Coordinates of C-alpha atoms in Angstrom, one line a residue:
X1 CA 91.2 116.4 117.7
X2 CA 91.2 113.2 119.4
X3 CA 93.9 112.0 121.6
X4 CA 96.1 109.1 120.4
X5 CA 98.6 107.3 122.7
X6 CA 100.7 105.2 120.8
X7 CA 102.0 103.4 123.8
X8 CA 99.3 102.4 125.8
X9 CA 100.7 100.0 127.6
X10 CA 104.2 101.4 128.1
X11 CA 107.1 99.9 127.1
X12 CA 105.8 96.6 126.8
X13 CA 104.2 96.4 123.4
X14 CA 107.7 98.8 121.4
X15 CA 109.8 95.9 123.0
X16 CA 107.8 93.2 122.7
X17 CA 107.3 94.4 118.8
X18 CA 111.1 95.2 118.8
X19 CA 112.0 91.4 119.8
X20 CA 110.0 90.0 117.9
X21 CA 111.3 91.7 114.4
X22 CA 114.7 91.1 115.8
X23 CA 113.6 87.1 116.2
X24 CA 111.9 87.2 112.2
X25 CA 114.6 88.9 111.0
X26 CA 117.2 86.1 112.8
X27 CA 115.1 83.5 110.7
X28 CA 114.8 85.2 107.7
X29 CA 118.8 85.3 107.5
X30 CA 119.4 81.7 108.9
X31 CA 117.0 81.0 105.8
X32 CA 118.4 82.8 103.3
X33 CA 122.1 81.9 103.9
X34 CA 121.0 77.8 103.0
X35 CA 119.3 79.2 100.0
X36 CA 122.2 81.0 98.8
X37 CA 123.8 77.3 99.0
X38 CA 121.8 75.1 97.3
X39 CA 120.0 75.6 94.3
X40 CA 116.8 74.2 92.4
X41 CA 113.2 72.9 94.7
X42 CA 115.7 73.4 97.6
X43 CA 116.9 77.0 96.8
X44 CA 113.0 77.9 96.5
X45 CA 111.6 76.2 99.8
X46 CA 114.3 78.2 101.6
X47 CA 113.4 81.4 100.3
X48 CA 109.9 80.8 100.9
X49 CA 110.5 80.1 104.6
X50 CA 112.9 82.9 104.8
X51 CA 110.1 85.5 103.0
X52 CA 107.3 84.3 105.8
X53 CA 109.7 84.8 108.4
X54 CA 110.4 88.1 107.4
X55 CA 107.2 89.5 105.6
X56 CA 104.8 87.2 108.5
X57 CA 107.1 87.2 111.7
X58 CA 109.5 90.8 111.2
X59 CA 107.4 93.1 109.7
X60 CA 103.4 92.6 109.8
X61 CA 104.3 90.3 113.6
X62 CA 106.3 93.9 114.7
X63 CA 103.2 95.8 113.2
X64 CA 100.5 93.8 115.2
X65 CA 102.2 93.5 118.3
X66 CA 102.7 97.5 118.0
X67 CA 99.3 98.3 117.2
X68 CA 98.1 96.9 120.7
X69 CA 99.6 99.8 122.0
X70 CA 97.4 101.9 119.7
X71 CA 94.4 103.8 121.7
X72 CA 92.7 107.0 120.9
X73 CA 91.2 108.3 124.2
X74 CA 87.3 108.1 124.8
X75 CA 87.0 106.1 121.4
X76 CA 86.5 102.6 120.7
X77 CA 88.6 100.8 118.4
X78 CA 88.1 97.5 116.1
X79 CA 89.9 96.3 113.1
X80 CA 88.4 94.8 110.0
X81 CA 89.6 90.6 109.7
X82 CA 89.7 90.9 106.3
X83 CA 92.0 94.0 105.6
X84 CA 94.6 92.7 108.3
X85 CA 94.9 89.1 107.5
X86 CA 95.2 90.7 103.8
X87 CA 97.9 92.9 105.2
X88 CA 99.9 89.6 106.3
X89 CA 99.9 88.3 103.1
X90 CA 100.8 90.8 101.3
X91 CA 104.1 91.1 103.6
X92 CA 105.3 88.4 103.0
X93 CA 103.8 88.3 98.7
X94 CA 106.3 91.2 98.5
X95 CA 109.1 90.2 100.3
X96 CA 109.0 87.3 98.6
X97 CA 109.0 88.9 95.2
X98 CA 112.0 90.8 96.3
X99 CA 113.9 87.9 96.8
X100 CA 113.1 86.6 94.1
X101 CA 114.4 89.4 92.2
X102 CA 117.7 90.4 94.2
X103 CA 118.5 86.8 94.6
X104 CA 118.8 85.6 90.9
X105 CA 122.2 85.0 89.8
X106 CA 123.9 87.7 87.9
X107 CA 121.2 89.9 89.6
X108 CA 123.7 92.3 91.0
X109 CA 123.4 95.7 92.2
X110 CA 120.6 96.5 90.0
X111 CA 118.2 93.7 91.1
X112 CA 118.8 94.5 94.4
X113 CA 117.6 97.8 94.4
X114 CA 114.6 96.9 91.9
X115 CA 114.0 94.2 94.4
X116 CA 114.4 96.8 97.1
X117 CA 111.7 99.5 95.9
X118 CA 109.5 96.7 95.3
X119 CA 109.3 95.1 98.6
X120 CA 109.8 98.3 100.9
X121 CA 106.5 100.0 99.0
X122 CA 105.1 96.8 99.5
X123 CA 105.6 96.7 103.4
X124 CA 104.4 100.5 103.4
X125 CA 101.1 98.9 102.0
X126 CA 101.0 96.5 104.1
X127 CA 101.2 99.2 106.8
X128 CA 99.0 101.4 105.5
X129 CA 96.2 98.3 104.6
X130 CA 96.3 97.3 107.8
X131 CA 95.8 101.3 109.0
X132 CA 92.6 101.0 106.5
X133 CA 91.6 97.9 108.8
X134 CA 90.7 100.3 111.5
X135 CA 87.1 101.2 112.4
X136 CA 86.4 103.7 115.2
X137 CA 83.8 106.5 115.4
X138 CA 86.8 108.7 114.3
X139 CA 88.2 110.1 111.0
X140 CA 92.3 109.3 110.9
X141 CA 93.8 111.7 108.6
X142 CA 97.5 111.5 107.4
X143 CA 100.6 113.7 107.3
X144 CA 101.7 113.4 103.6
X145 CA 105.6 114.4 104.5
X146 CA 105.8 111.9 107.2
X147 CA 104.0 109.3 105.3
X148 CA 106.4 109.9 102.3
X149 CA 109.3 109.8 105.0
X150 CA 107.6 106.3 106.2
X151 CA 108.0 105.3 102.3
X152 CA 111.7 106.1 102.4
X153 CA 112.5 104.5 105.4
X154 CA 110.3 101.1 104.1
X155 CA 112.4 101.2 101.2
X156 CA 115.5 101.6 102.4
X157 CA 115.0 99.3 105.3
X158 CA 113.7 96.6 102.7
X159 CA 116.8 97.2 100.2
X160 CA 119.3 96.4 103.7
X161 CA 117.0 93.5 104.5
X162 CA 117.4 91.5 101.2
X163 CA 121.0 93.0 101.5
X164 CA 121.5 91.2 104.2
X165 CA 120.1 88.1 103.9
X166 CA 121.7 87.3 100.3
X167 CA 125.3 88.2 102.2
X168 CA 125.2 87.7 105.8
X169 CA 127.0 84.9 106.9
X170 CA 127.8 83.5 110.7
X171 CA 126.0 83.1 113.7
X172 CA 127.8 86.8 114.7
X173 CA 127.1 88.5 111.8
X174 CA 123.6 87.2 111.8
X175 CA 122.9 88.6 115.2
X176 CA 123.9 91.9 114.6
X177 CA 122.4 92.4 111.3
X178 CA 118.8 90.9 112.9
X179 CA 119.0 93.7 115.6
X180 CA 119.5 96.6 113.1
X181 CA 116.7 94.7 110.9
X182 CA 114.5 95.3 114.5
X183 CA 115.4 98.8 114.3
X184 CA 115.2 99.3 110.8
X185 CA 111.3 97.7 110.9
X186 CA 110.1 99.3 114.1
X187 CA 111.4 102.7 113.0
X188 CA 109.4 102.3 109.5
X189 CA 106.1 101.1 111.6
X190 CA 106.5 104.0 114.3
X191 CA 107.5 106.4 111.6
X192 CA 103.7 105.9 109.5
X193 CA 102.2 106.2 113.2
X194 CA 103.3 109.6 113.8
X195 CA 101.2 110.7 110.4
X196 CA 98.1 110.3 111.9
X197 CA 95.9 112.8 113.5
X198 CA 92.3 111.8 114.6
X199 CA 89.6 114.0 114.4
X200 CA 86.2 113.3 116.5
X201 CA 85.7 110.7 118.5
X202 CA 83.9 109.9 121.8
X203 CA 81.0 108.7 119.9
X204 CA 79.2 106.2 121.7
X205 CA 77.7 104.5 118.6
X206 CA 78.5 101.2 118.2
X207 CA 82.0 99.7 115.9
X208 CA 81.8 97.1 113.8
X209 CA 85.2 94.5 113.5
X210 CA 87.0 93.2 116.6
X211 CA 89.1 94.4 119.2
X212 CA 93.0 94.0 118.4
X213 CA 92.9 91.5 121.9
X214 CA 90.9 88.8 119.8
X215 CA 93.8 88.2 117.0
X216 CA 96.7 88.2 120.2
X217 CA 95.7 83.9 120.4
X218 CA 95.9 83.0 116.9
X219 CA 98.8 85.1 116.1
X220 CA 100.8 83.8 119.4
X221 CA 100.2 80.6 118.3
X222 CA 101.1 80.7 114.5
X223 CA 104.2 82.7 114.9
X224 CA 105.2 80.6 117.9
X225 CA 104.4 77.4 116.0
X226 CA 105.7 79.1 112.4
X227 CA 108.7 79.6 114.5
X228 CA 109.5 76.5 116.5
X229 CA 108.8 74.1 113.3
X230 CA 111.7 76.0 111.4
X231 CA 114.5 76.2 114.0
X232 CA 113.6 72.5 113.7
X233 CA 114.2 72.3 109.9
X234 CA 117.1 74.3 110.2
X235 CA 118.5 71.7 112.9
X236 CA 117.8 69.1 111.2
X237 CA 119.3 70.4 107.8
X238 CA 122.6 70.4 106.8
X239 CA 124.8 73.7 107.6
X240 CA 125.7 76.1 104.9
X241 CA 129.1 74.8 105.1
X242 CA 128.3 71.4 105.0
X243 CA 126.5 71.9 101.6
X244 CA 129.3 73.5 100.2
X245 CA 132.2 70.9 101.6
X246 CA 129.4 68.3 99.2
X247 CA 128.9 70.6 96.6
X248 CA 132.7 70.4 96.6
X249 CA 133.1 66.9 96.9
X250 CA 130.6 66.4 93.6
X251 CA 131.8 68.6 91.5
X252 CA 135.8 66.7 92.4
X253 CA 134.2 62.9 91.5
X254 CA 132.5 64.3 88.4
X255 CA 135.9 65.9 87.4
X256 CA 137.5 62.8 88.0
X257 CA 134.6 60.5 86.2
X258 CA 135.1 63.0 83.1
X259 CA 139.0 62.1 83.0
X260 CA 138.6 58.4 83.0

C-alpha cells in the first residue's frame, strides 16, 4: 500500500485552503444578500456572482489549494486538464441550481432542502471528478463508509450554505457564518481524502497530465482577479438597505399616483 501524506507541505496548504473558502464564502453571502433585494436581470446577475464565488472560489478553490498538499511517497502525480477544469464548473453549475431552487419565492423549507441535496451531491462530484483527474502509476481505491459520510457532510454543508446566504444579513453575521462555511467545506474535502488507500506505486514509468504546480498561476490569477472585480461591484452598488429605503420610496409615490 502506497504511502499518502495529505499535508505535504504542512500547515500551509489546510490554511491556505481554509482562508480561501472562508474568503468565497464571504462573497457568496455579500452576493446573495443584494439578490435577496432586488428582483428581475438584477436578482439573477447577483446570484450568478454569488454561485461562482461559492461553487469557483469556496469549494473547487479550497479543493485545489488542498490537493497541493496531496503526495503519495515514491510516486509521481499529474492531473488530467480536462476532468478538473470540468470539476470547476460543475461547482459552481450546481450551486447555482441550488439557488435557484431555495431562492424562489414561496420556496420555503422544502426548496431549501431540494435545493440542498442537489447542490451538496453535486459538490461531492465535483470532488470526486476532480479525484478521477488523477493519474499516477498507482490504483486509489475508496472507503465506501467514509465516502458516504463525505456525501452527508456535502449535503448538509450545502443545505447551511444556501441557508445562509438567502438569510444572513450584516457585516457580523456575514463573518461568522463565512468561517463555519470554511469549516463546513474543508471538513467535506478532507473528509473524501481520508477514503482513499493507494495500492502500488513507485513505478518509474512515465504519467501523462500535469503536475498540480502548473494550474497554481492561472488559478491565482482568476480567483484573485474574480475576486477583486466583485468587491468592486459590490462597492460600487447600492447597499441592501439602500435598495430597500427605494424600493420603499416607489412603492409610497405609486400609492400616492394611484390616489390622485
Amino acid at each position: 500500500m502506497g504511502q499518502i501524506d495529505h499535508f505535504s507541505h504542512g500547515a500551509l496548504t489546510p490554511g491556505i485552503a481554509f482562508a480561501l473558502s472562508c474568503v468565497g464564502s464571504a462573497l457568496c453571502l455579500t452576493c446573495a444578500s443584494r439578490a435577496q433585494a432586488v428582483r428581475g436581470a438584477a436578482r439573477t446577475r447577483w446570484f450568478v456572482l454569488a454561485s461562482v464565488a461559492l461553487g469557483g472560489t469556496a469549494i473547487w478553490g479550497m479543493h485545489f489549494v488542498g490537493m497541493l498538499g496531496f503526495a503519495v511517497k515514491g510516486t509521481e502525480i499529474r492531473y488530467d486538464v480536462l476532468l478538473t477544469v470540468a470539476s470547476l464548473f460543475l461547482a459552481i453549475v450546481v450551486v447555482g441550481v441550488g439557488m435557484a431552487i431555495a431562492g424562489r419565492p414561496r420556496a420555503g423549507t422544502a426548496g431549501l432542502l431540494l435545493g440542498g441535496v442537489l447542490t451538496g451531491a453535486g459538490v461531492a462530484g465535483m470532488h470526486y471528478v476532480g479525484m478521477a483527474g488523477i493519474n499516477m502509476s498507482a490504483d486509489i481505491e475508496y472507503s465506501a463508509p467514509v465516502v458516504a459520510a463525505s456525501i452527508v457532510i456535502a449535503v448538509v454543508a450545502a443545505t447551511a450554505a444556501l441557508w445562509a446566504a438567502l438569510n444572513v444579513r450584516g457585516p457580523a453575521a456575514v463573518a461568522g457564518a463565512s468561517v463555519i462555511m470554511g469549516v463546513a467545506v474543508s471538513g467535506m474535502h478532507y473528509t473524501g481524502m481520508a477514503a482513499i488507500s493507494v495500492e502500488g506505486g513507485g513505478s518509474s514509468q512515465s504519467v501523462h497530465g500535469v503536475a498540480a504546480s502548473q494550474f497554481l498561476a492561472p488559478v491565482v490569477t482568476g480567483v484573485s482577479l474574480f475576486t477583486v472585480v466583485t468587491l468592486l461591484i459590490v462597492a460600487l452598488s447600492a447597499s441592501v438597505d439602500e435598495i430597500r429605503e427605494e424600493t420603499e420610496l416607489d412603492a409610497r409615490l405609486n400609492r400616492l399616483s394611484e390616489q390622485r
